[in-house]
PDB file of C-alpha atoms in Angstrom:
ATOM      1  CA  MET A  28     120.653  95.248 114.578  1.00 41.00           C
ATOM      2  CA  HIS A  29     118.649  97.560 116.974  1.00 43.00           C
ATOM      3  CA  PRO A  30     115.219  98.294 116.916  1.00 44.00           C
ATOM      4  CA  THR A  31     113.620 101.555 115.604  1.00 44.00           C
ATOM      5  CA  SER A  32     112.435 104.472 117.648  1.00 43.00           C
ATOM      6  CA  ARG A  33     109.100 104.431 118.000  1.00 52.00           C
ATOM      7  CA  GLN A  34     109.006 108.106 116.565  1.00 78.00           C
ATOM      8  CA  ASP A  35     111.178 107.193 113.569  1.00 92.00           C
ATOM      9  CA  PRO A  36     108.815 108.132 110.612  1.00 96.00           C
ATOM     10  CA  ARG A  37     110.319 105.763 108.714  1.00 97.00           C
ATOM     11  CA  VAL A  38     108.248 102.922 110.169  1.00 97.00           C
ATOM     12  CA  ILE A  39     104.512 102.422 111.866  1.00 96.00           C
ATOM     13  CA  ARG A  40     103.925 100.322 114.469  1.00 95.00           C
ATOM     14  CA  PRO A  41     100.375 100.299 115.170  1.00 96.00           C
ATOM     15  CA  LEU A  42      99.821  97.637 117.351  1.00 96.00           C
ATOM     16  CA  GLY A  43     103.135  98.518 119.299  1.00 93.00           C
ATOM     17  CA  ARG A  44     103.873  94.714 120.259  1.00 94.00           C
ATOM     18  CA  HIS A  45     107.703  95.085 120.921  1.00 88.00           C
ATOM     19  CA  ASP A  46     107.749  92.264 123.119  1.00 93.00           C
ATOM     20  CA  ALA A  47     105.894  89.963 120.430  1.00 96.00           C
ATOM     21  CA  ASP A  48     107.806  86.692 118.990  1.00 96.00           C
ATOM     22  CA  ARG A  49     107.848  87.968 115.449  1.00 97.00           C
ATOM     23  CA  VAL A  50     107.255  90.931 113.320  1.00 97.00           C
ATOM     24  CA  LEU A  51     105.408  91.117 110.184  1.00 98.00           C
ATOM     25  CA  VAL A  52     107.294  93.871 108.149  1.00 98.00           C
ATOM     26  CA  CYS A  53     105.076  95.326 104.973  1.00 98.00           C
ATOM     27  CA  LEU A  54     106.621  96.981 102.233  1.00 98.00           C
ATOM     28  CA  GLY A  55     104.407  99.534  99.985  1.00 94.00           C
ATOM     29  CA  PHE A  56     102.615  98.956  96.203  1.00 94.00           C
ATOM     30  CA  CYS A  57     103.155 101.782  94.025  1.00 92.00           C
ATOM     31  CA  GLY A  58     101.694 105.282  94.724  1.00 89.00           C
ATOM     32  CA  GLY A  59     100.944 103.669  98.189  1.00 87.00           C
ATOM     33  CA  GLY A  60     101.814 104.710 101.850  1.00 89.00           C
ATOM     34  CA  THR A  61     101.229 102.851 105.048  1.00 93.00           C
ATOM     35  CA  GLY A  62      97.776 103.350 105.180  1.00 89.00           C
ATOM     36  CA  ALA A  63      96.174 100.156 103.371  1.00 89.00           C
ATOM     37  CA  TYR A  64      97.822  97.790 105.566  1.00 94.00           C
ATOM     38  CA  ARG A  65      96.948  99.372 109.261  1.00 91.00           C
ATOM     39  CA  ARG A  66      93.381  98.103 108.806  1.00 90.00           C
ATOM     40  CA  TRP A  67      94.954  94.569 109.351  1.00 96.00           C
ATOM     41  CA  THR A  68      95.804  94.820 113.108  1.00 96.00           C
ATOM     42  CA  ASP A  69      93.040  92.832 113.580  1.00 94.00           C
ATOM     43  CA  TRP A  70      93.954  89.810 111.281  1.00 96.00           C
ATOM     44  CA  VAL A  71      97.217  89.101 112.826  1.00 95.00           C
ATOM     45  CA  ASP A  72      97.787  86.874 116.122  1.00 93.00           C
ATOM     46  CA  ASP A  73      98.694  88.139 119.374  1.00 93.00           C
ATOM     47  CA  ASP A  74     102.431  86.896 118.816  1.00 94.00           C
ATOM     48  CA  THR A  75     102.826  89.228 115.596  1.00 96.00           C
ATOM     49  CA  ASP A  76     103.633  92.709 115.539  1.00 97.00           C
ATOM     50  CA  LEU A  77     102.891  94.911 112.813  1.00 97.00           C
ATOM     51  CA  ALA A  78     105.808  97.177 111.026  1.00 97.00           C
ATOM     52  CA  LEU A  79     104.873  99.318 108.091  1.00 97.00           C
ATOM     53  CA  VAL A  80     107.454 100.766 106.120  1.00 98.00           C
ATOM     54  CA  CYS A  81     107.225 104.287 104.750  1.00 97.00           C
ATOM     55  CA  TYR A  82     108.705 105.055 101.531  1.00 97.00           C
ATOM     56  CA  PRO A  83     110.451 108.976 101.283  1.00 97.00           C
ATOM     57  CA  GLY A  84     108.225 111.512 100.020  1.00 95.00           C
ATOM     58  CA  ARG A  85     104.956 110.470 102.107  1.00 93.00           C
ATOM     59  CA  GLU A  86     103.333 110.397 105.175  1.00 92.00           C
ATOM     60  CA  GLY A  87     105.959 111.315 108.120  1.00 93.00           C
ATOM     61  CA  ARG A  88     108.750 111.711 105.361  1.00 96.00           C
ATOM     62  CA  PHE A  89     106.990 114.171 102.988  1.00 93.00           C
ATOM     63  CA  CYS A  90     109.635 116.580 103.287  1.00 95.00           C
ATOM     64  CA  GLU A  91     112.385 113.790 102.180  1.00 97.00           C
ATOM     65  CA  PRO A  92     112.535 113.663  98.083  1.00 97.00           C
ATOM     66  CA  PHE A  93     111.615 110.908  96.359  1.00 97.00           C
ATOM     67  CA  ALA A  94     113.876 107.781  95.327  1.00 97.00           C
ATOM     68  CA  GLY A  95     115.409 108.278  92.032  1.00 96.00           C
ATOM     69  CA  SER A  96     115.865 104.921  90.969  1.00 98.00           C
ATOM     70  CA  TRP A  97     114.960 101.269  92.145  1.00 98.00           C
ATOM     71  CA  ASP A  98     118.399 100.632  93.847  1.00 97.00           C
ATOM     72  CA  GLU A  99     118.404 103.732  95.733  1.00 98.00           C
ATOM     73  CA  LEU A 100     115.017 102.576  97.258  1.00 98.00           C
ATOM     74  CA  VAL A 101     116.025  99.327  97.809  1.00 98.00           C
ATOM     75  CA  ASP A 102     118.865 100.806  99.832  1.00 97.00           C
ATOM     76  CA  ASP A 103     116.914 103.232 101.892  1.00 98.00           C
ATOM     77  CA  THR A 104     114.474  99.967 102.435  1.00 98.00           C
ATOM     78  CA  THR A 105     116.814  97.693 103.400  1.00 97.00           C
ATOM     79  CA  GLU A 106     118.181  99.877 105.776  1.00 96.00           C
ATOM     80  CA  THR A 107     114.838 100.927 107.276  1.00 97.00           C
ATOM     81  CA  VAL A 108     114.197  96.880 107.639  1.00 97.00           C
ATOM     82  CA  LEU A 109     117.583  96.419 109.671  1.00 95.00           C
ATOM     83  CA  SER A 110     116.622  99.150 111.983  1.00 93.00           C
ATOM     84  CA  VAL A 111     113.330  97.462 113.286  1.00 90.00           C
ATOM     85  CA  VAL A 112     113.928  93.702 113.243  1.00 89.00           C
ATOM     86  CA  ASP A 113     115.386  92.898 116.530  1.00 90.00           C
ATOM     87  CA  ARG A 114     113.795  89.200 116.659  1.00 94.00           C
ATOM     88  CA  PRO A 115     112.292  86.896 113.638  1.00 96.00           C
ATOM     89  CA  TYR A 116     110.333  88.552 111.138  1.00 97.00           C
ATOM     90  CA  VAL A 117     108.378  87.875 107.777  1.00 98.00           C
ATOM     91  CA  LEU A 118     108.769  90.413 105.093  1.00 98.00           C
ATOM     92  CA  PHE A 119     105.535  91.184 103.232  1.00 98.00           C
ATOM     93  CA  GLY A 120     104.959  93.306  99.880  1.00 98.00           C
ATOM     94  CA  HIS A 121     102.318  93.862  97.298  1.00 97.00           C
ATOM     95  CA  SER A 122     102.641  94.427  94.016  1.00 95.00           C
ATOM     96  CA  MET A 123     105.947  96.604  93.221  1.00 96.00           C
ATOM     97  CA  GLY A 124     106.372  96.212  96.886  1.00 97.00           C
ATOM     98  CA  GLY A 125     106.736  92.229  96.184  1.00 98.00           C
ATOM     99  CA  TRP A 126     109.457  93.092  94.013  1.00 97.00           C
ATOM    100  CA  MET A 127     110.813  94.899  96.598  1.00 98.00           C
ATOM    101  CA  ALA A 128     110.578  92.445  99.188  1.00 98.00           C
ATOM    102  CA  TYR A 129     112.433  90.281  97.197  1.00 98.00           C
ATOM    103  CA  SER A 130     115.640  92.791  96.508  1.00 97.00           C
ATOM    104  CA  VAL A 131     115.923  93.853 100.053  1.00 97.00           C
ATOM    105  CA  THR A 132     116.065  89.787 100.861  1.00 97.00           C
ATOM    106  CA  THR A 133     118.802  88.967  98.562  1.00 96.00           C
ATOM    107  CA  ARG A 134     120.392  92.459  99.942  1.00 95.00           C
ATOM    108  CA  ILE A 135     120.381  91.421 103.631  1.00 96.00           C
ATOM    109  CA  GLU A 136     121.291  87.712 102.340  1.00 95.00           C
ATOM    110  CA  HIS A 137     124.361  88.935 100.821  1.00 91.00           C
ATOM    111  CA  ARG A 138     125.494  91.117 103.780  1.00 87.00           C
ATOM    112  CA  GLY A 139     124.838  88.618 106.150  1.00 80.00           C
ATOM    113  CA  PRO A 140     122.415  89.948 108.954  1.00 74.00           C
ATOM    114  CA  THR A 141     119.514  87.927 109.608  1.00 90.00           C
ATOM    115  CA  ALA A 142     117.483  87.511 106.931  1.00 95.00           C
ATOM    116  CA  PRO A 143     113.553  86.990 107.230  1.00 97.00           C
ATOM    117  CA  ASP A 144     111.834  83.482 108.102  1.00 97.00           C
ATOM    118  CA  ARG A 145     109.707  83.726 105.093  1.00 98.00           C
ATOM    119  CA  LEU A 146     109.072  85.996 102.243  1.00 98.00           C
ATOM    120  CA  ILE A 147     105.444  86.777 101.258  1.00 98.00           C
ATOM    121  CA  VAL A 148     104.578  88.639  97.618  1.00 98.00           C
ATOM    122  CA  SER A 149     101.303  89.412  96.575  1.00 98.00           C
ATOM    123  CA  SER A 150      99.779  90.106  93.302  1.00 96.00           C
ATOM    124  CA  CYS A 151     103.220  90.400  91.331  1.00 96.00           C
ATOM    125  CA  ASN A 152     105.180  87.959  88.795  1.00 97.00           C
ATOM    126  CA  ALA A 153     108.433  86.658  89.557  1.00 97.00           C
ATOM    127  CA  PRO A 154     111.522  89.342  89.518  1.00 95.00           C
ATOM    128  CA  ASN A 155     113.647  87.352  87.232  1.00 93.00           C
ATOM    129  CA  ARG A 156     111.282  87.975  84.190  1.00 91.00           C
ATOM    130  CA  GLY A 157     112.341  91.452  84.438  1.00 93.00           C
ATOM    131  CA  LEU A 158     109.971  94.222  83.847  1.00 94.00           C
ATOM    132  CA  THR A 159     107.388  93.398  81.059  1.00 93.00           C
ATOM    133  CA  GLU A 160     104.357  95.159  79.717  1.00 91.00           C
ATOM    134  CA  ARG A 161     102.468  92.912  81.641  1.00 90.00           C
ATOM    135  CA  ASP A 162     103.953  94.237  84.684  1.00 93.00           C
ATOM    136  CA  ARG A 163     103.626  97.733  84.054  1.00 90.00           C
ATOM    137  CA  PHE A 164     100.756  98.613  85.806  1.00 83.00           C
ATOM    138  CA  PRO A 165     100.014 101.584  86.152  1.00 88.00           C
ATOM    139  CA  ARG A 166     101.930 102.910  83.258  1.00 90.00           C
ATOM    140  CA  ASP A 167     103.968 106.320  82.982  1.00 87.00           C
ATOM    141  CA  ASP A 168     101.602 107.074  80.105  1.00 90.00           C
ATOM    142  CA  ASP A 169      98.320 106.929  81.644  1.00 89.00           C
ATOM    143  CA  THR A 170      96.071 110.124  82.195  1.00 92.00           C
ATOM    144  CA  ASP A 171      95.722 111.556  85.707  1.00 91.00           C
ATOM    145  CA  HIS A 172      91.858 110.498  85.281  1.00 88.00           C
ATOM    146  CA  ARG A 173      93.198 106.786  84.807  1.00 88.00           C
ATOM    147  CA  LEU A 174      95.693 106.577  87.794  1.00 89.00           C
ATOM    148  CA  LEU A 175      93.092 108.853  90.043  1.00 87.00           C
ATOM    149  CA  SER A 176      90.708 105.928  89.396  1.00 83.00           C
ATOM    150  CA  TRP A 177      93.372 103.163  90.331  1.00 76.00           C
ATOM    151  CA  MET A 178      94.683 104.781  93.538  1.00 79.00           C
ATOM    152  CA  ARG A 179      90.571 104.875  94.422  1.00 77.00           C
ATOM    153  CA  THR A 180      90.173 101.154  93.540  1.00 71.00           C
ATOM    154  CA  THR A 181      93.578 100.376  95.917  1.00 65.00           C
ATOM    155  CA  GLY A 182      92.207 102.268  98.933  1.00 62.00           C
ATOM    156  CA  SER A 183      95.373 104.655  98.815  1.00 64.00           C
ATOM    157  CA  LEU A 184      93.258 107.772  97.858  1.00 69.00           C
ATOM    158  CA  PRO A 185      90.636 109.223 100.364  1.00 69.00           C
ATOM    159  CA  GLU A 186      87.738 111.258  99.346  1.00 72.00           C
ATOM    160  CA  TYR A 187      88.752 114.462 100.974  1.00 69.00           C
ATOM    161  CA  VAL A 188      92.090 114.201  99.021  1.00 74.00           C
ATOM    162  CA  LEU A 189      89.733 114.064  95.481  1.00 75.00           C
ATOM    163  CA  GLY A 190      87.991 117.047  96.485  1.00 78.00           C
ATOM    164  CA  ASP A 191      91.159 119.076  97.482  1.00 84.00           C
ATOM    165  CA  PRO A 192      93.034 120.169  94.248  1.00 87.00           C
ATOM    166  CA  ASP A 193      96.402 120.443  95.965  1.00 90.00           C
ATOM    167  CA  LEU A 194      96.120 116.932  97.899  1.00 88.00           C
ATOM    168  CA  ARG A 195      94.714 115.388  94.425  1.00 89.00           C
ATOM    169  CA  GLU A 196      97.927 116.896  92.715  1.00 92.00           C
ATOM    170  CA  MET A 197     100.517 115.912  95.424  1.00 91.00           C
ATOM    171  CA  SER A 198      99.074 112.350  95.164  1.00 89.00           C
ATOM    172  CA  LEU A 199      99.665 112.226  91.351  1.00 92.00           C
ATOM    173  CA  GLU A 200     103.041 113.084  91.589  1.00 94.00           C
ATOM    174  CA  LEU A 201     103.802 110.431  94.336  1.00 92.00           C
ATOM    175  CA  MET A 202     102.287 107.845  91.854  1.00 92.00           C
ATOM    176  CA  ARG A 203     104.283 108.759  88.979  1.00 95.00           C
ATOM    177  CA  ALA A 204     107.807 108.947  91.150  1.00 96.00           C
ATOM    178  CA  ASP A 205     106.881 105.686  92.088  1.00 96.00           C
ATOM    179  CA  ILE A 206     105.839 104.300  88.466  1.00 96.00           C
ATOM    180  CA  GLY A 207     109.347 106.106  87.776  1.00 96.00           C
ATOM    181  CA  VAL A 208     111.146 103.972  90.265  1.00 97.00           C
ATOM    182  CA  ARG A 209     109.577 100.934  89.545  1.00 97.00           C
ATOM    183  CA  ASP A 210     110.525 101.027  85.448  1.00 96.00           C
ATOM    184  CA  THR A 211     114.036 101.396  86.133  1.00 97.00           C
ATOM    185  CA  TYR A 212     114.007  97.798  87.774  1.00 97.00           C
ATOM    186  CA  ARG A 213     116.766  95.365  86.389  1.00 95.00           C
ATOM    187  CA  PRO A 214     116.854  91.877  87.080  1.00 93.00           C
ATOM    188  CA  GLU A 215     119.605  90.289  88.836  1.00 85.00           C
ATOM    189  CA  HIS A 216     120.225  87.160  86.408  1.00 83.00           C
ATOM    190  CA  GLY A 217     120.986  84.118  88.711  1.00 83.00           C
ATOM    191  CA  LEU A 218     120.145  85.900  91.969  1.00 87.00           C
ATOM    192  CA  ARG A 219     118.098  83.139  93.989  1.00 94.00           C
ATOM    193  CA  THR A 220     116.947  83.848  97.381  1.00 97.00           C
ATOM    194  CA  GLY A 221     117.093  80.641 100.028  1.00 96.00           C
ATOM    195  CA  VAL A 222     114.247  81.914 101.594  1.00 97.00           C
ATOM    196  CA  ASP A 223     110.986  80.373 101.547  1.00 98.00           C
ATOM    197  CA  VAL A 224     108.678  82.320  99.640  1.00 98.00           C
ATOM    198  CA  GLN A 225     104.643  82.145  99.726  1.00 98.00           C
ATOM    199  CA  VAL A 226     103.139  83.688  96.448  1.00 98.00           C
ATOM    200  CA  LEU A 227      99.446  85.303  96.806  1.00 98.00           C
ATOM    201  CA  HIS A 228      97.766  86.128  93.717  1.00 98.00           C
ATOM    202  CA  GLY A 229      93.804  86.988  92.791  1.00 97.00           C
ATOM    203  CA  ALA A 230      92.258  84.488  90.027  1.00 97.00           C
ATOM    204  CA  ARG A 231      91.008  87.378  87.945  1.00 95.00           C
ATOM    205  CA  ASP A 232      94.436  89.490  88.202  1.00 95.00           C
ATOM    206  CA  GLU A 233      95.678  90.574  84.591  1.00 92.00           C
ATOM    207  CA  VAL A 234      98.800  91.283  85.881  1.00 93.00           C
ATOM    208  CA  ILE A 235      99.786  87.780  86.598  1.00 96.00           C
ATOM    209  CA  ASP A 236     101.770  85.268  84.175  1.00 96.00           C
ATOM    210  CA  PRO A 237     100.402  81.648  83.871  1.00 95.00           C
ATOM    211  CA  GLY A 238     103.582  80.393  84.926  1.00 96.00           C
ATOM    212  CA  VAL A 239     103.543  82.615  87.714  1.00 97.00           C
ATOM    213  CA  ALA A 240     104.121  79.147  90.345  1.00 97.00           C
ATOM    214  CA  GLU A 241     107.271  77.901  88.101  1.00 97.00           C
ATOM    215  CA  GLN A 242     108.721  81.308  87.879  1.00 96.00           C
ATOM    216  CA  TRP A 243     108.833  82.167  91.434  1.00 97.00           C
ATOM    217  CA  ALA A 244     110.187  78.614  92.165  1.00 97.00           C
ATOM    218  CA  ALA A 245     112.993  79.276  89.824  1.00 96.00           C
ATOM    219  CA  VAL A 246     114.182  82.185  92.152  1.00 97.00           C
ATOM    220  CA  THR A 247     114.160  80.599  95.541  1.00 97.00           C
ATOM    221  CA  ALA A 248     116.278  77.439  96.996  1.00 96.00           C
ATOM    222  CA  GLY A 249     113.910  77.370  99.848  1.00 96.00           C
ATOM    223  CA  ARG A 250     109.847  76.079  99.456  1.00 97.00           C
ATOM    224  CA  CYS A 251     107.918  78.142  97.373  1.00 98.00           C
ATOM    225  CA  HIS A 252     103.596  77.988  98.156  1.00 98.00           C
ATOM    226  CA  VAL A 253     101.268  79.454  95.597  1.00 98.00           C
ATOM    227  CA  ASP A 254      97.883  80.441  96.643  1.00 98.00           C
ATOM    228  CA  GLU A 255      94.998  81.802  94.414  1.00 98.00           C
ATOM    229  CA  LEU A 256      92.678  84.080  95.898  1.00 98.00           C
ATOM    230  CA  PRO A 257      89.457  85.464  94.653  1.00 97.00           C
ATOM    231  CA  GLY A 258      89.442  88.549  93.124  1.00 94.00           C
ATOM    232  CA  GLY A 259      91.829  90.677  90.723  1.00 93.00           C
ATOM    233  CA  HIS A 260      95.033  92.389  91.395  1.00 92.00           C
ATOM    234  CA  PHE A 261      93.504  93.933  95.266  1.00 91.00           C
ATOM    235  CA  TYR A 262      91.433  90.895  95.327  1.00 94.00           C
ATOM    236  CA  THR A 263      88.100  91.101  96.640  1.00 92.00           C
ATOM    237  CA  GLU A 264      87.495  93.929  99.141  1.00 90.00           C
ATOM    238  CA  GLU A 265      86.609  91.199 101.763  1.00 93.00           C
ATOM    239  CA  ILE A 266      89.797  89.159 101.022  1.00 95.00           C
ATOM    240  CA  TRP A 267      92.184  92.241 101.009  1.00 93.00           C
ATOM    241  CA  GLN A 268      90.929  93.802 104.596  1.00 92.00           C
ATOM    242  CA  SER A 269      91.621  90.695 106.166  1.00 96.00           C
ATOM    243  CA  LEU A 270      94.724  89.063 104.031  1.00 97.00           C
ATOM    244  CA  PRO A 271      96.753  88.154 106.791  1.00 97.00           C
ATOM    245  CA  ARG A 272      94.727  85.205 107.672  1.00 96.00           C
ATOM    246  CA  HIS A 273      95.745  83.730 104.318  1.00 98.00           C
ATOM    247  CA  PHE A 274      99.420  84.339 105.085  1.00 98.00           C
ATOM    248  CA  ARG A 275     101.358  81.085 105.652  1.00 96.00           C
ATOM    249  CA  LEU A 276     103.553  82.037 108.681  1.00 93.00           C
ATOM    250  CA  PRO A 277     106.106  79.968 110.303  1.00 90.00           C
ATOM    251  CA  ALA A 278     105.433  78.656 114.108  1.00 82.00           C
ATOM    252  CA  THR A 279     106.994  80.677 116.513  1.00 68.00           C
ATOM    253  CA  VAL A 280     108.753  79.914 119.930  1.00 56.00           C
ATOM    254  CA  ALA A 281     105.155  80.187 121.856  1.00 54.00           C
ATOM    255  CA  ASP A 282     103.497  77.439 119.233  1.00 53.00           C
TER     256      ASP A 282
END
């Protein structure tokens, strides 16, 4: 594995701690980019660097076509993760990003390179259930108004975008492209990860199945911790802003 170039548009390193003991690698949610995670720089310890993965079709990869399927995005994200991790790392994903983090982890384990020390998934059900109606949030048949409202709630749609028709249309195109990719997801039955998993979810998140703890425990041969936090799919604003303080990170060498 080789560290990625600092100019690599696939990865944003807001802290630039290239000598840190560990890397927290964050994968985006449906319709989102790296912006929602950049505010976490004040909430990771001094031994941890942040690496924010940018999917194709947005931000520095705006000129690249969107991924056409779940498998295509997994391939792209796996290569990106492997390019950035030259030391112990933890893989995090929220909502659709949680399933992506799980798919990337099992892909890396199958190929043989070093797997993450821990997998942290947020606001998502276990992937072995497949894509149920509960997981179709947002939906491909949602109106533009509903999708824009959802993106405002997630913090992935700044006010200046809402006031610009061209930027607003590009944001909707990105969201619908991600929904289309998510909807091609098919579970690999019998697949399990050997990595310890932490599952975070909001107490009022209607997406989360009541059996989430047992279902996630069934897809890992490692330990599984489930932590319920206040709020809904994106918790409360205060919780989301400081979410890393709830992460069960493994001890580093310095510890």
